[in-house]
Structure formats: structure tokens, C-alpha cells
Amino acid sequence: MQEQFNIVVLISGKGTNLQALIDASHKSTYKISAVISNNAKAIGLSRATTSGIDTYVIEPKSFNSQLEFENSLAARIAEINPNLIVLAGFMKVLGPQFIKLFHGKIINIHPSLLPEYPGLNTHQRVLKDKKKIHGVSIHFVTEDLDGGPIIAQEQVDVLSDDTVESLARRVLEREHIIYPKVLESLALGKIQISDYEV
Ligand code: GRF
């Protein structure tokens, strides 16, 4: 029998990607062991609770430094001992110590065709640059912000009448399809970290 592939999902806000991962998990090989938010007000927390998933809130403001915050986050994750840490709209940049500790075990979804448009406000910048193609990337997290090895990408056409909102909506819809698929491939071992230079 396939061994259970446990993931911890880190969120900060709405959690629509989390919802897509929850919905797909019922017919997938991966199991969401816990959801951790760095923001007590994240709507995504109630999505997890509704689905009977353990939730934890670890907020930077409860600590004296970013390092202490990350140590607490790391300790919680180490207790859960997941196969993979899945960032889904987690808006806090993680430091080198944390990333080293979970080397090759953290993935992120980013709303652009990396290496183009790392960082924030990707949709605004794509429209400002009058790009015809935009998209979404899933990548391993390394110390290089939004710069780790890319696991999967999908393109989204930019329409002539697109606004930030309309473009963001279509990219997000694509995120909701691609993230569960990548998770399932990782859970089944079809995608392996050894295939990447992480
Ligand atoms: C998504 O666009 C994701 O790519 C980015 O933040 C957004 C989070 O959305 N990192 P949600 O919280 O999953 O709804």
C-alpha cells in the first residue's frame, strides 16, 4: 500500500489555494496534517477547521525577533514531521536558517512565470509591461527569494481588456488546478527532489 504522504500547509490569508488542496486531497495520495498561519485573522484557518484539519497560529508579533518566530514555527513543524511544507499564500519571507533546516522540503506557488516577476504585485507589473503571457509557477523554496528550482509552470494569456482583478482571477483559477496536481505527483513519487538541484 502507498505510504501516506503528509503535508503541512502554511497560509497568511484567504486560503483559496488551501481550499483547492483540501478538496483534491479527498481523492489524492497526500494528507494535510496541519495548517499553520502567521496571521490569526486568516480566513484560510476556518477552511481548515471546517474540514477537521488541525490549525496553529504562530504570529511574528508574539516574538522578539524573526529568528524566534521561525524557531517556534520550525519546532511546531518538526513535531508534525511532514513529508513536505507547502506554502500557499504564505506572505512571510523565511530566513536561511529555517530553509536550511527543511532543505528540499518546502515548495511555494507564485503568480508569475518565474524567473520573471518574483516578489509582489506580479499582475500589476505584467499589465504595466504590456506582456501578452502571464502565468503561475510552483517551485522549491531556497534562500533565493522566488528563485528555487521550478517544478511546474502554466501560462495564462493576458487579454487586451484585462484589469489587475480579472487577470489575478484567471491566474488564481489556474493555481487551484495546478497545485493539487503537483502535490499528487510529489506524493506518488512521480516528482522527486533528487531530480532538481535544490
Ligand atoms: C496566490 O496568488 C499565491 O500564488 C500567492 O498568494 C495568493 C494566495 O491566495 N502566493 P490564497 O490565499 O491561496 O487565496
XYZ file of C-alpha atoms and ligand atoms in Angstrom:
212
model
C 0.000 0.000 0.000
C 1.120 3.548 -0.789
C 2.642 5.180 2.283
C 0.802 8.274 3.484
C 2.395 11.493 2.238
C 1.792 14.127 4.889
C 1.929 17.834 4.217
C 1.738 20.949 6.334
C 0.255 23.983 4.603
C 1.401 27.476 5.599
C -1.013 30.330 4.897
C -1.471 34.017 5.658
C -4.819 34.999 4.193
C -7.769 33.872 2.129
C -6.566 30.333 1.628
C -8.250 29.640 -1.694
C -5.266 27.504 -2.698
C -5.588 25.695 0.622
C -9.248 25.042 -0.214
C -8.246 23.590 -3.595
C -5.707 21.352 -1.851
C -8.296 20.249 0.725
C -10.908 19.484 -1.957
C -8.452 17.470 -4.047
C -6.966 15.664 -1.036
C -10.103 13.516 -0.655
C -9.229 11.675 -3.844
C -5.443 12.034 -3.616
C -2.500 10.333 -2.004
C -1.425 13.284 0.148
C -2.891 14.163 3.535
C -2.982 17.642 5.033
C -1.746 17.034 8.584
C -1.967 20.637 9.707
C -2.401 24.219 8.601
C -0.277 26.941 10.154
C -0.945 30.642 9.752
C 1.252 33.591 10.660
C -1.942 35.646 10.901
C -4.728 34.859 13.386
C -7.262 36.568 11.105
C -6.515 34.420 8.055
C -9.785 33.218 6.517
C -7.986 30.049 5.470
C -7.928 28.904 9.113
C -11.697 28.398 9.124
C -11.474 26.481 5.836
C -9.130 24.041 7.585
C -11.224 23.824 10.756
C -14.364 23.136 8.731
C -12.532 20.200 7.160
C -11.349 18.864 10.507
C -7.701 19.775 9.944
C -5.560 20.853 12.914
C -4.684 24.551 12.811
C -1.985 26.563 14.538
C -1.415 30.300 14.652
C 2.174 31.451 15.079
C 2.394 35.203 14.720
C 5.663 37.130 14.389
C 4.340 39.822 16.741
C 4.379 37.319 19.617
C 8.162 37.061 19.369
C 11.099 39.391 19.913
C 12.707 38.619 16.589
C 12.145 36.973 13.233
C 14.544 34.237 14.335
C 12.488 33.411 17.435
C 9.348 33.336 15.309
C 10.972 30.971 12.838
C 12.318 28.770 15.625
C 8.815 28.380 17.004
C 7.445 27.653 13.534
C 10.217 25.135 12.925
C 9.609 23.399 16.255
C 5.895 23.017 15.517
C 6.575 21.638 12.046
C 9.249 19.279 13.369
C 6.684 17.865 15.817
C 4.250 17.217 12.973
C 7.110 15.782 10.896
C 5.535 16.207 7.437
C 6.974 14.954 4.177
C 6.578 18.405 2.704
C 5.915 22.019 3.751
C 3.555 23.674 1.295
C 3.425 27.465 1.159
C 0.033 28.618 -0.108
C -0.235 32.383 0.047
C 2.218 32.481 2.958
C 3.360 36.086 2.884
C 6.275 35.934 5.294
C 9.740 35.520 3.823
C 11.508 32.641 5.567
C 15.116 33.069 6.644
C 18.134 30.970 5.670
C 18.259 29.010 8.936
C 14.678 27.801 8.548
C 15.169 26.948 4.884
C 18.381 25.009 5.641
C 16.606 23.057 8.372
C 13.954 21.858 5.920
C 16.219 21.722 2.903
C 14.385 20.500 -0.186
C 11.144 20.027 1.747
C 9.461 23.374 1.099
C 7.513 24.314 -2.018
C 5.731 27.517 -2.965
C 3.224 28.723 -5.544
C 3.925 32.049 -7.172
C 1.672 34.033 -9.510
C 4.076 34.630 -12.403
C 6.184 32.753 -14.899
C 9.368 32.719 -12.842
C 12.110 33.826 -13.165
C 10.043 36.723 -14.471
C 8.327 38.835 -11.826
C 9.491 37.477 -8.485
C 8.138 39.313 -5.440
C 4.853 41.147 -5.001
C 2.274 42.777 -7.292
C 3.010 40.498 -10.217
C -0.273 41.156 -12.045
C 0.173 44.940 -11.894
C 3.713 44.682 -13.242
C 2.742 42.300 -16.038
C -0.004 44.683 -17.193
C 2.281 47.714 -16.904
C 4.865 45.972 -19.095
C 2.137 45.111 -21.618
C 3.042 41.417 -21.539
C 0.913 39.057 -23.608
C 1.615 35.992 -21.460
C 1.491 35.633 -17.681
C 1.114 32.567 -15.512
C 1.876 30.587 -12.407
C 4.923 28.721 -11.097
C 5.446 26.101 -8.420
C 8.983 25.897 -7.156
C 11.190 24.563 -4.390
C 11.979 27.205 -1.805
C 15.625 28.125 -1.455
C 17.332 31.131 0.089
C 16.963 32.862 -3.256
C 13.526 34.551 -2.981
C 11.161 33.030 -5.587
C 14.318 31.690 -7.225
C 14.364 27.982 -6.323
C 14.141 25.208 -8.935
C 10.857 25.306 -10.838
C 8.694 22.176 -10.613
C 5.780 23.240 -12.822
C 4.501 26.244 -14.717
C 1.380 27.135 -16.631
C 0.750 30.041 -18.914
C -2.229 32.381 -18.783
C -2.944 34.687 -21.725
C -3.176 38.363 -20.932
C -6.291 39.798 -22.600
C -6.348 43.280 -24.098
C -9.048 44.422 -21.689
C -7.607 42.730 -18.596
C -7.589 44.592 -15.291
C -5.439 43.563 -12.325
C -8.525 41.905 -10.870
C -9.547 39.949 -13.957
C -6.004 38.767 -14.612
C -5.463 37.844 -10.958
C -8.716 35.866 -11.006
C -7.699 33.793 -14.036
C -4.211 33.150 -12.668
C -5.684 32.084 -9.324
C -8.096 29.702 -11.069
C -5.094 28.093 -12.732
C -3.251 27.925 -9.396
C -6.146 25.942 -7.944
C -5.793 23.334 -10.685
C -2.018 23.040 -10.862
C -1.133 22.960 -7.133
C -3.122 19.810 -6.234
C -1.765 18.092 -9.351
C 1.829 18.825 -8.376
C 1.141 17.689 -4.815
C -0.265 14.410 -6.069
C 2.775 13.868 -8.308
C 5.086 14.537 -5.378
C 3.062 12.211 -3.134
C 3.242 9.455 -5.727
C 6.981 9.995 -6.186
C 6.493 10.985 -9.822
C 8.290 14.207 -8.997
C 11.355 13.734 -6.835
C 13.590 16.251 -5.221
C 16.609 14.313 -6.489
C 15.588 15.397 -9.995
C 16.281 19.001 -9.034
C 19.311 20.906 -7.870
C 17.824 22.256 -4.687
C -1.851 33.311 -4.593
O -1.910 34.086 -5.760
C -0.474 32.739 -4.435
O 0.150 32.418 -5.632
C 0.260 33.884 -3.794
O -0.676 34.447 -2.892
C -2.001 34.168 -3.346
C -2.680 33.448 -2.227
O -4.016 33.228 -2.445
N 1.494 33.436 -3.190
P -4.838 32.303 -1.451
O -4.545 32.731 -0.035
O -4.437 30.882 -1.713
O -6.277 32.566 -1.816
